[in-house]
Coordinates of C-alpha atoms in Angstrom, one line a residue:
Chain M
M1 CA -68.0 47.4 2.6
I2 CA -68.6 44.8 0.1
K3 CA -66.4 42.1 0.2
A4 CA -65.7 39.0 -1.6
Q5 CA -64.7 35.7 0.0
N6 CA -63.3 32.9 -1.8
I7 CA -65.5 32.9 -5.0
V8 CA -66.5 30.4 -7.2
K9 CA -68.1 30.1 -10.7
S10 CA -68.6 28.4 -13.6
F11 CA -70.6 28.4 -16.7
E12 CA -70.9 24.9 -17.9
G13 CA -67.6 23.1 -16.7
R14 CA -65.7 26.3 -16.7
T15 CA -64.5 27.7 -14.3
V16 CA -64.3 31.5 -15.1
L17 CA -64.1 32.8 -11.2
K18 CA -61.1 31.5 -9.4
D19 CA -61.7 32.2 -5.7
I20 CA -61.3 35.6 -5.4
S21 CA -61.4 37.3 -2.3
V22 CA -61.6 41.2 -1.8
E23 CA -63.1 44.0 0.2
F24 CA -64.4 47.6 -1.3
G25 CA -64.1 50.1 1.4
T26 CA -67.2 52.4 1.3
G27 CA -66.5 56.0 0.8
Q28 CA -64.1 54.9 -1.9
T29 CA -64.5 55.0 -5.8
N30 CA -63.1 50.8 -6.6
L31 CA -62.5 50.0 -9.7
I32 CA -62.4 46.5 -11.4
I33 CA -60.0 45.6 -14.5
G34 CA -58.6 44.0 -17.1
R35 CA -59.3 41.7 -20.3
S36 CA -62.1 41.6 -22.0
G37 CA -63.3 37.9 -21.1
S38 CA -60.8 38.2 -17.4
G39 CA -64.6 38.0 -15.7
K40 CA -64.6 41.1 -14.4
T41 CA -68.2 41.4 -15.5
V42 CA -69.5 38.2 -13.5
L43 CA -67.2 39.2 -10.9
L44 CA -69.4 42.0 -11.0
K45 CA -73.3 40.2 -11.8
S46 CA -72.4 38.6 -8.7
L47 CA -71.8 41.2 -6.5
V48 CA -74.5 42.0 -7.5
G49 CA -76.9 39.3 -7.1
L50 CA -77.6 38.8 -11.0
H51 CA -75.0 35.4 -10.6
E52 CA -75.2 32.9 -8.1
V53 CA -71.8 31.9 -7.3
D54 CA -70.7 28.4 -6.3
E55 CA -68.7 28.9 -3.9
G56 CA -67.8 31.2 -1.7
S57 CA -69.4 34.3 0.3
I58 CA -70.9 37.9 -0.5
F59 CA -70.9 40.3 2.3
Y60 CA -72.9 44.4 2.2
D61 CA -71.2 45.1 5.4
D62 CA -72.4 42.9 7.7
V63 CA -74.7 41.1 5.6
C64 CA -74.2 37.9 3.4
F65 CA -75.9 38.3 0.7
S66 CA -75.0 35.7 -0.6
T67 CA -77.1 32.7 1.6
L68 CA -80.3 35.4 1.3
D69 CA -83.4 34.6 0.0
F70 CA -85.6 36.6 -2.7
R71 CA -87.3 38.3 0.3
A72 CA -84.4 39.7 2.2
R73 CA -82.6 40.6 -0.7
K74 CA -85.2 42.7 -2.3
A75 CA -84.7 44.3 1.0
I76 CA -81.2 45.4 0.3
R77 CA -81.2 45.5 -2.8
K78 CA -83.5 48.8 -2.4
H79 CA -79.8 50.4 -1.4
V80 CA -78.5 49.3 -4.6
G81 CA -77.8 50.7 -7.9
M82 CA -76.3 50.0 -10.6
I83 CA -75.2 51.7 -14.5
F84 CA -75.6 49.5 -17.1
Q85 CA -73.2 49.0 -19.9
G86 CA -76.1 50.4 -22.1
G87 CA -77.6 52.2 -19.3
A88 CA -80.6 49.4 -19.6
L89 CA -82.8 52.3 -19.1
L90 CA -86.7 51.3 -20.6
D91 CA -87.0 52.4 -24.0
A92 CA -90.7 52.6 -23.4
S93 CA -90.5 55.2 -20.6
T94 CA -89.4 59.3 -20.4
V95 CA -86.4 60.3 -18.2
E96 CA -88.3 61.3 -16.2
E97 CA -90.7 57.8 -15.7
N98 CA -87.1 56.0 -16.0
V99 CA -85.3 58.0 -13.5
K100 CA -88.9 57.8 -11.6
L101 CA -89.6 54.3 -11.5
P102 CA -88.1 53.1 -7.9
L103 CA -89.6 56.3 -6.2
D104 CA -92.9 55.1 -7.6
L105 CA -92.7 51.5 -6.7
F106 CA -91.1 51.5 -3.3
T107 CA -92.1 55.0 -1.4
E108 CA -95.2 56.1 -0.3
Q109 CA -94.1 59.7 -1.3
S110 CA -96.5 62.3 -2.6
E111 CA -96.2 63.5 -6.2
E112 CA -95.6 66.6 -5.7
E113 CA -92.1 65.2 -3.5
K114 CA -91.4 62.4 -5.9
R115 CA -90.9 65.0 -9.1
E116 CA -89.0 66.8 -6.5
R117 CA -86.4 64.6 -5.9
V118 CA -86.6 63.6 -10.0
N119 CA -85.7 67.4 -10.3
L120 CA -82.7 67.4 -8.2
C121 CA -81.2 63.7 -9.6
L122 CA -81.7 65.2 -13.2
K123 CA -79.9 68.9 -11.6
R124 CA -77.3 66.9 -10.1
V125 CA -77.0 64.9 -13.7
N126 CA -76.5 67.9 -15.6
M127 CA -80.3 66.3 -17.3
E128 CA -83.1 68.7 -15.9
H129 CA -84.3 69.3 -19.1
A130 CA -84.0 65.9 -20.8
H131 CA -87.6 65.4 -18.6
H132 CA -89.8 64.1 -21.6
L133 CA -87.5 62.9 -24.2
Y134 CA -87.2 59.3 -24.3
P135 CA -84.2 57.5 -24.6
S136 CA -83.9 56.9 -28.2
E137 CA -84.0 60.6 -28.8
L138 CA -80.6 60.6 -26.1
S139 CA -77.1 60.9 -26.6
G140 CA -74.6 58.1 -25.9
G141 CA -73.6 60.6 -22.7
M142 CA -77.3 61.3 -21.6
V143 CA -77.7 57.9 -21.9
K144 CA -74.9 57.4 -19.1
R145 CA -75.8 60.4 -17.4
A146 CA -79.1 59.5 -16.8
A147 CA -78.7 56.0 -15.1
I148 CA -76.6 57.9 -13.0
A149 CA -79.7 59.4 -12.1
R150 CA -82.0 56.9 -12.2
A151 CA -79.7 55.0 -9.7
I152 CA -79.4 57.5 -7.2
V153 CA -82.5 58.7 -6.5
M154 CA -82.8 56.0 -3.4
N155 CA -80.5 57.3 -2.1
P156 CA -78.3 53.9 -2.7
R157 CA -75.7 52.9 0.0
Y158 CA -73.5 51.0 -3.1
L159 CA -72.9 51.6 -6.2
F160 CA -72.6 49.3 -8.8
C161 CA -71.1 50.9 -12.1
D162 CA -70.6 48.1 -15.6
E163 CA -68.1 50.0 -17.9
P164 CA -69.8 53.2 -17.8
N165 CA -68.3 55.2 -20.2
S166 CA -67.7 52.2 -23.2
G167 CA -68.9 53.8 -26.1
L168 CA -67.9 57.5 -24.8
D169 CA -65.9 60.2 -26.6
P170 CA -62.5 60.4 -23.7
Q171 CA -63.9 64.4 -22.9
T172 CA -67.1 62.4 -22.0
S173 CA -66.0 59.8 -20.4
I174 CA -64.4 61.8 -17.2
V175 CA -67.4 63.9 -17.6
I176 CA -69.0 60.4 -16.6
D177 CA -65.8 59.4 -14.4
N178 CA -65.6 62.6 -12.2
L179 CA -69.1 62.5 -11.8
I180 CA -69.6 59.5 -10.2
S181 CA -66.4 60.0 -8.0
D182 CA -67.8 62.6 -7.0
I183 CA -71.5 61.1 -5.9
T184 CA -69.7 58.7 -4.2
K185 CA -67.8 61.1 -2.2
E186 CA -71.2 63.3 -1.6
Y187 CA -73.5 60.2 -0.6
N188 CA -70.7 58.0 1.0
I189 CA -71.6 55.4 -1.5
T190 CA -69.3 51.7 -1.9
T191 CA -68.5 52.3 -5.6
I192 CA -67.2 49.3 -7.8
I193 CA -66.5 50.0 -11.1
N194 CA -66.2 47.6 -13.8
T195 CA -63.7 48.9 -16.7
H196 CA -60.5 48.5 -18.3
D197 CA -60.9 52.4 -19.9
M198 CA -57.1 53.4 -18.3
N199 CA -57.9 56.8 -18.1
S200 CA -61.1 56.2 -15.6
V201 CA -58.4 54.3 -13.8
M202 CA -56.2 56.7 -13.7
E203 CA -58.6 59.3 -12.7
I204 CA -60.7 57.7 -10.5
G205 CA -59.0 55.0 -9.1
E206 CA -58.7 55.0 -5.3
K207 CA -58.7 51.1 -4.9
I208 CA -58.1 49.1 -8.0
V209 CA -58.3 45.3 -8.4
F210 CA -57.3 44.0 -11.9
I211 CA -58.2 40.5 -12.5
Y212 CA -56.5 37.8 -14.4
E213 CA -58.0 35.1 -16.3
G214 CA -60.5 34.6 -13.8
E215 CA -58.2 35.3 -10.5
K216 CA -57.0 38.2 -8.2
W217 CA -54.2 38.7 -9.9
W218 CA -52.4 42.0 -8.2
E219 CA -54.5 45.3 -6.6
G220 CA -53.7 48.7 -5.1
S221 CA -54.1 52.4 -6.1
K222 CA -53.9 54.2 -9.8
D223 CA -50.9 55.9 -7.5
D224 CA -48.8 51.5 -7.0
I225 CA -50.1 50.6 -10.2
L226 CA -47.7 52.8 -12.1
H227 CA -44.8 51.3 -10.3
A228 CA -46.6 48.1 -9.8
D229 CA -44.0 45.4 -9.9
N230 CA -46.8 42.5 -11.8
R231 CA -45.7 41.4 -15.4
E232 CA -49.6 41.1 -16.7
L233 CA -50.6 43.9 -15.1
A234 CA -48.3 46.0 -17.2
D235 CA -49.2 44.7 -20.0
F236 CA -52.3 45.3 -19.9
V237 CA -51.6 49.4 -18.3
F238 CA -49.6 50.2 -20.1
A239 CA -50.5 48.1 -24.0
S240 CA -50.1 50.9 -26.4
A241 CA -46.7 52.1 -27.2
M242 CA -47.4 55.5 -26.3
A243 CA -48.5 54.4 -23.3
K244 CA -44.5 52.2 -22.6
R245 CA -42.7 55.6 -23.5
A246 CA -44.6 57.6 -21.3
K247 CA -43.5 54.5 -18.4
A248 CA -40.1 55.3 -19.5
A249 CA -40.4 58.7 -19.1
V250 CA -41.7 59.1 -15.6
K251 CA -38.8 55.9 -14.6
Chain B
M1 CA -88.3 15.0 -25.3
L2 CA -86.3 16.3 -21.7
K3 CA -86.1 20.3 -22.9
L4 CA -90.0 19.8 -24.0
F5 CA -90.6 19.0 -19.9
E6 CA -87.8 21.7 -18.9
S7 CA -89.2 24.1 -20.8
I8 CA -92.4 23.9 -19.7
G9 CA -91.3 23.8 -15.7
E10 CA -89.4 26.6 -16.8
Y11 CA -92.7 28.0 -18.3
V12 CA -94.6 27.1 -14.8
L13 CA -92.2 29.0 -12.6
L14 CA -92.4 31.8 -14.9
M15 CA -96.2 32.3 -14.9
Q16 CA -96.1 31.6 -10.3
K17 CA -93.3 34.0 -10.5
V18 CA -96.0 36.0 -12.6
F19 CA -98.2 35.7 -9.9
S20 CA -97.3 37.2 -6.8
R21 CA -98.8 40.1 -5.3
P22 CA -98.2 43.0 -7.2
E23 CA -95.3 45.5 -5.5
K24 CA -98.0 48.7 -5.9
M25 CA -101.1 48.3 -7.0
A26 CA -101.5 51.5 -8.4
I27 CA -98.6 51.3 -11.4
Y28 CA -100.1 47.9 -12.0
R29 CA -103.6 49.5 -12.5
R30 CA -101.9 52.1 -14.7
R31 CA -99.9 49.6 -16.9
I32 CA -102.8 47.7 -17.9
M33 CA -104.6 50.0 -19.2
H34 CA -101.9 51.0 -21.1
E35 CA -101.3 47.2 -22.2
M36 CA -104.8 47.0 -23.3
E37 CA -104.1 50.6 -25.8
A38 CA -101.5 48.6 -26.7
L39 CA -102.4 45.6 -27.1
G40 CA -106.4 45.2 -27.6
L41 CA -107.4 48.5 -29.1
N42 CA -104.3 48.7 -31.6
S43 CA -105.6 45.2 -32.2
I44 CA -109.4 46.2 -33.5
G45 CA -108.0 47.4 -37.4
L46 CA -106.5 44.3 -38.4
T47 CA -109.5 42.1 -36.8
A48 CA -112.0 44.2 -38.6
I49 CA -110.4 44.5 -41.8
I50 CA -110.4 41.1 -41.8
S51 CA -113.3 39.9 -40.0
V52 CA -115.7 42.2 -42.5
F53 CA -113.7 40.3 -45.6
I54 CA -113.6 36.8 -44.2
G55 CA -117.8 37.7 -43.1
C56 CA -118.0 38.6 -47.1
A57 CA -116.6 34.8 -48.1
V58 CA -118.1 32.6 -46.0
T59 CA -121.8 34.2 -47.0
L60 CA -120.5 34.2 -50.8
Q61 CA -119.1 30.4 -50.3
M62 CA -121.9 29.5 -48.6
A63 CA -124.4 30.7 -51.2
I64 CA -122.4 29.0 -54.5
T65 CA -121.9 25.6 -52.3
L66 CA -126.1 25.3 -50.8
E67 CA -127.8 26.1 -54.8
S68 CA -129.9 23.9 -54.5
P69 CA -133.7 23.9 -54.3
F70 CA -134.0 21.3 -52.0
I71 CA -132.6 23.9 -49.3
P72 CA -133.8 27.0 -48.4
K73 CA -132.2 30.1 -48.6
F74 CA -131.6 31.3 -45.3
M75 CA -129.6 28.4 -44.6
I76 CA -126.7 31.0 -46.2
G77 CA -127.4 33.1 -42.9
Y78 CA -127.5 30.6 -39.9
A79 CA -124.7 28.9 -41.7
T80 CA -122.7 32.3 -41.8
R81 CA -123.5 33.0 -38.6
E82 CA -122.5 29.4 -37.4
V83 CA -118.8 29.5 -38.5
M84 CA -118.1 33.5 -37.1
I85 CA -119.2 32.5 -33.9
L86 CA -118.3 29.2 -33.9
E87 CA -114.5 29.1 -35.5
F88 CA -113.4 32.4 -37.2
S89 CA -113.9 35.1 -34.1
S90 CA -112.6 32.6 -31.6
T91 CA -109.9 30.3 -33.1
V92 CA -109.3 32.9 -35.9
V93 CA -108.7 35.7 -34.8
A94 CA -106.7 34.4 -31.7
L95 CA -104.0 32.8 -34.4
I96 CA -104.4 36.2 -36.2
L97 CA -103.7 37.7 -33.0
A98 CA -100.2 35.4 -31.8
G99 CA -98.5 36.6 -34.9
K100 CA -99.6 40.2 -34.0
V101 CA -99.6 40.4 -30.4
G102 CA -97.3 37.5 -29.5
S103 CA -94.8 38.5 -32.3
N104 CA -94.9 42.1 -30.4
I105 CA -95.1 40.4 -27.0
A106 CA -92.0 38.1 -27.7
S107 CA -89.7 40.8 -29.1
E108 CA -90.7 43.8 -26.8
I109 CA -89.2 41.4 -23.6
G110 CA -86.6 39.8 -25.4
T111 CA -85.0 42.7 -26.6
M112 CA -85.6 44.3 -23.3
R113 CA -83.6 40.9 -21.8
I114 CA -80.9 41.1 -24.0
T115 CA -80.3 45.1 -23.0
E116 CA -80.4 44.5 -19.8
Q117 CA -83.2 46.4 -19.1
I118 CA -84.7 43.5 -16.4
D119 CA -81.7 43.5 -15.0
A120 CA -81.9 46.8 -13.9
L121 CA -85.5 46.4 -13.0
E122 CA -84.4 43.2 -11.0
I123 CA -81.6 45.4 -9.0
M124 CA -84.0 47.4 -8.3
G125 CA -85.6 45.0 -6.0
V126 CA -89.0 44.8 -8.4
N127 CA -90.7 41.1 -9.6
S128 CA -89.4 41.9 -13.7
A129 CA -91.4 39.1 -14.1
S130 CA -94.9 40.4 -12.7
Y131 CA -94.2 43.9 -13.6
L132 CA -94.1 43.2 -17.3
I133 CA -96.3 40.0 -17.9
L134 CA -99.0 40.4 -15.8
P135 CA -100.2 43.6 -17.1
K136 CA -100.1 42.3 -20.6
I137 CA -102.3 38.9 -18.9
V138 CA -104.8 41.2 -18.2
A139 CA -105.2 43.5 -20.8
T140 CA -105.4 40.7 -22.6
V141 CA -107.2 38.4 -21.5
F142 CA -109.8 41.4 -20.0
F143 CA -109.8 42.8 -24.4
F144 CA -109.6 40.1 -26.0
P145 CA -113.5 38.8 -26.3
F146 CA -114.6 42.0 -27.0
L147 CA -112.4 41.7 -29.9
A148 CA -114.6 38.5 -30.5
I149 CA -117.7 39.6 -30.3
F150 CA -116.3 42.8 -32.6
S151 CA -115.1 40.2 -34.9
M152 CA -118.4 38.4 -34.4
L153 CA -120.2 41.6 -35.3
I154 CA -118.2 42.8 -38.1
G155 CA -118.3 39.6 -39.7
I156 CA -122.3 38.5 -40.1
S157 CA -122.8 42.5 -40.8
G158 CA -119.8 41.7 -43.8
G159 CA -122.5 39.0 -45.0
Y160 CA -124.6 41.5 -44.7
G161 CA -123.3 43.4 -47.0
I162 CA -122.8 41.2 -50.0
A163 CA -126.0 40.1 -49.2
E164 CA -127.4 43.2 -50.5
L165 CA -124.4 44.4 -52.7
T166 CA -124.0 41.7 -55.0
G167 CA -127.8 40.8 -54.9
I168 CA -127.3 37.0 -54.5
M169 CA -130.2 36.4 -52.0
N170 CA -132.5 38.6 -50.4
P171 CA -131.2 40.7 -47.2
V172 CA -133.8 38.9 -45.6
E173 CA -133.5 36.2 -45.5
Y174 CA -130.2 36.6 -44.6
I175 CA -131.0 38.5 -41.5
D176 CA -134.3 35.3 -41.0
G177 CA -131.6 33.3 -41.0
L178 CA -128.8 34.9 -38.4
R179 CA -132.0 34.2 -36.2
Y180 CA -132.7 30.8 -36.7
C181 CA -131.9 27.7 -34.1
F182 CA -129.6 30.7 -32.4
Y183 CA -128.5 29.7 -28.6
P184 CA -127.1 32.6 -26.5
D185 CA -124.6 29.6 -25.2
E186 CA -122.6 29.7 -28.4
I187 CA -121.6 32.7 -28.0
T188 CA -120.6 31.5 -23.9
Y189 CA -118.7 28.7 -25.7
A190 CA -116.8 31.8 -27.9
L191 CA -115.5 33.8 -25.3
T192 CA -114.6 31.5 -22.6
K193 CA -112.4 30.0 -25.8
M194 CA -111.5 33.2 -26.3
V195 CA -110.5 34.0 -22.8
F196 CA -107.9 30.5 -22.9
F197 CA -106.0 31.8 -25.9
A198 CA -105.6 34.9 -24.8
F199 CA -104.0 33.8 -22.0
F200 CA -101.3 30.9 -24.0
I201 CA -101.1 34.0 -26.3
T202 CA -98.9 36.4 -23.9
S203 CA -97.5 34.4 -21.4
I204 CA -95.9 31.9 -24.1
S205 CA -95.1 35.0 -25.5
A206 CA -94.1 36.8 -22.4
Y207 CA -92.5 33.6 -21.9
C208 CA -90.3 32.7 -25.0
G209 CA -88.6 36.6 -24.4
Y210 CA -87.9 36.6 -21.3
Y211 CA -85.7 33.4 -21.4
A212 CA -84.6 34.9 -24.8
K213 CA -80.1 34.9 -24.8
G214 CA -77.4 36.8 -26.9
N215 CA -78.7 39.0 -30.4
S216 CA -81.2 40.7 -32.2
L217 CA -81.2 37.3 -33.7
E218 CA -82.0 35.5 -31.3
V219 CA -85.2 38.4 -30.4
G220 CA -86.5 37.6 -33.7
K221 CA -85.7 33.6 -32.9
A222 CA -88.0 34.3 -29.8
S223 CA -90.5 35.8 -31.6
T224 CA -91.1 33.1 -34.4
K225 CA -90.8 30.3 -31.9
A226 CA -93.8 32.3 -29.8
V227 CA -95.7 32.7 -32.5
V228 CA -95.3 28.7 -33.8
I229 CA -96.1 27.5 -30.4
S230 CA -98.9 29.9 -28.7
S231 CA -100.5 28.7 -32.6
I232 CA -99.6 24.6 -31.3
V233 CA -101.7 25.7 -28.2
I234 CA -104.6 27.7 -29.4
M235 CA -105.5 25.0 -31.4
I236 CA -104.9 22.1 -29.6
C237 CA -106.6 24.3 -26.1
N238 CA -109.9 24.5 -29.2
L239 CA -110.2 21.1 -29.9
V240 CA -110.2 20.0 -26.1
L241 CA -112.1 23.1 -25.3
T242 CA -114.7 22.1 -27.8
Q243 CA -114.8 18.4 -26.3
I244 CA -115.3 19.7 -22.9
I245 CA -117.8 22.3 -23.0
R246 CA -120.0 21.3 -26.1
T247 CA -121.2 17.6 -25.6

């Protein structure tokens, strides 16, 4: 479980997150949605500790993460996986080296054990034949899948995904979404996904938090979202004319 | 002025992070070897080409300038040796390496910053500053003095070659000049300077890249900034070290 309590974050006098309190459950796919510039990436980066919050607290299970020092955070971070928008694979390393890096640095496993673990993770994301390819040789979908393999190689308890299907075609997006959702269930992870892709919301959104102008505006499930009585949320979810027609048809 | 002190403070804090205890020595050893190849071995060609031509040019210039019946010919070899050892193979080669290696380091680390690769390392619990910068510093501090020795040898050989080819002087006199008043301390002085230059080139360039923000345009700016600041620091450092060691 990850919990944010009254968090506030400002940049150069501009408040980006305004007193947000939210709880993300274990074993479920939690989605943060909102328009571009609404503060959802800042919220995700604050939760993971890449931004320090100005006020409020962040809890990882019962541990108050926001008050920990670098060393104590490091211990927690070994249980954290993150998938970045662009994949963030190390350019100078092959897919195999990228996935193996956390094992090299933080485990005492033998080369054989590490190779087995890497193979297992790459197989899980259907990348078993891409061991020796460099990130520049991969397609967008393959980069995301390799990033997922790297994120799960240490058996994380918490998984953060920053727009995991941005720049992907709708079919590949669904494959990535389902992969993340399946891994969440399989390993009983607390997964938080930052997205503005409505397909993802409808496909895997077990808990959805809508951020509007830096505030938590609404929360619920994918079933609730269709019937939510909230104008800003409705404007965001049913932005296109086709979506509006679909909503009217459902009603 | 305040910004300058802010930057110096930021640089010192980064170095503190860089020289903290590495996660796993074996990984760092592997990375140091890789960096030695990327930053050191790959600079041999450039160093050789520039050194040989400068060696030739210095010998020719000396031959023209010292054209006098009162100055013995071997002084041309002596002057070439002094120029190559004392200033060219350490200071000028360092300036050239600041351009090649410095911009390479700044753009590599800068690109890693803007594409969130550094954030990815931090999330894994890796000390990104130490993991990325320390192997580069160790590699250059160890390898650049070898480049300086290599440059001295190639430059002086270039001078010999041009003397032989053009017939401006007897090569035997050139060798006599190389042996004249030779103090091995001069080599020590040049190598000491190179160790300092290597550290500053690498650490300053890494600093510029590590704190790059924004897009590829900013990475380009960081790269330029790295070369400019490194070059200025090399010149100041050269002056200070010369004053300390040679007087």
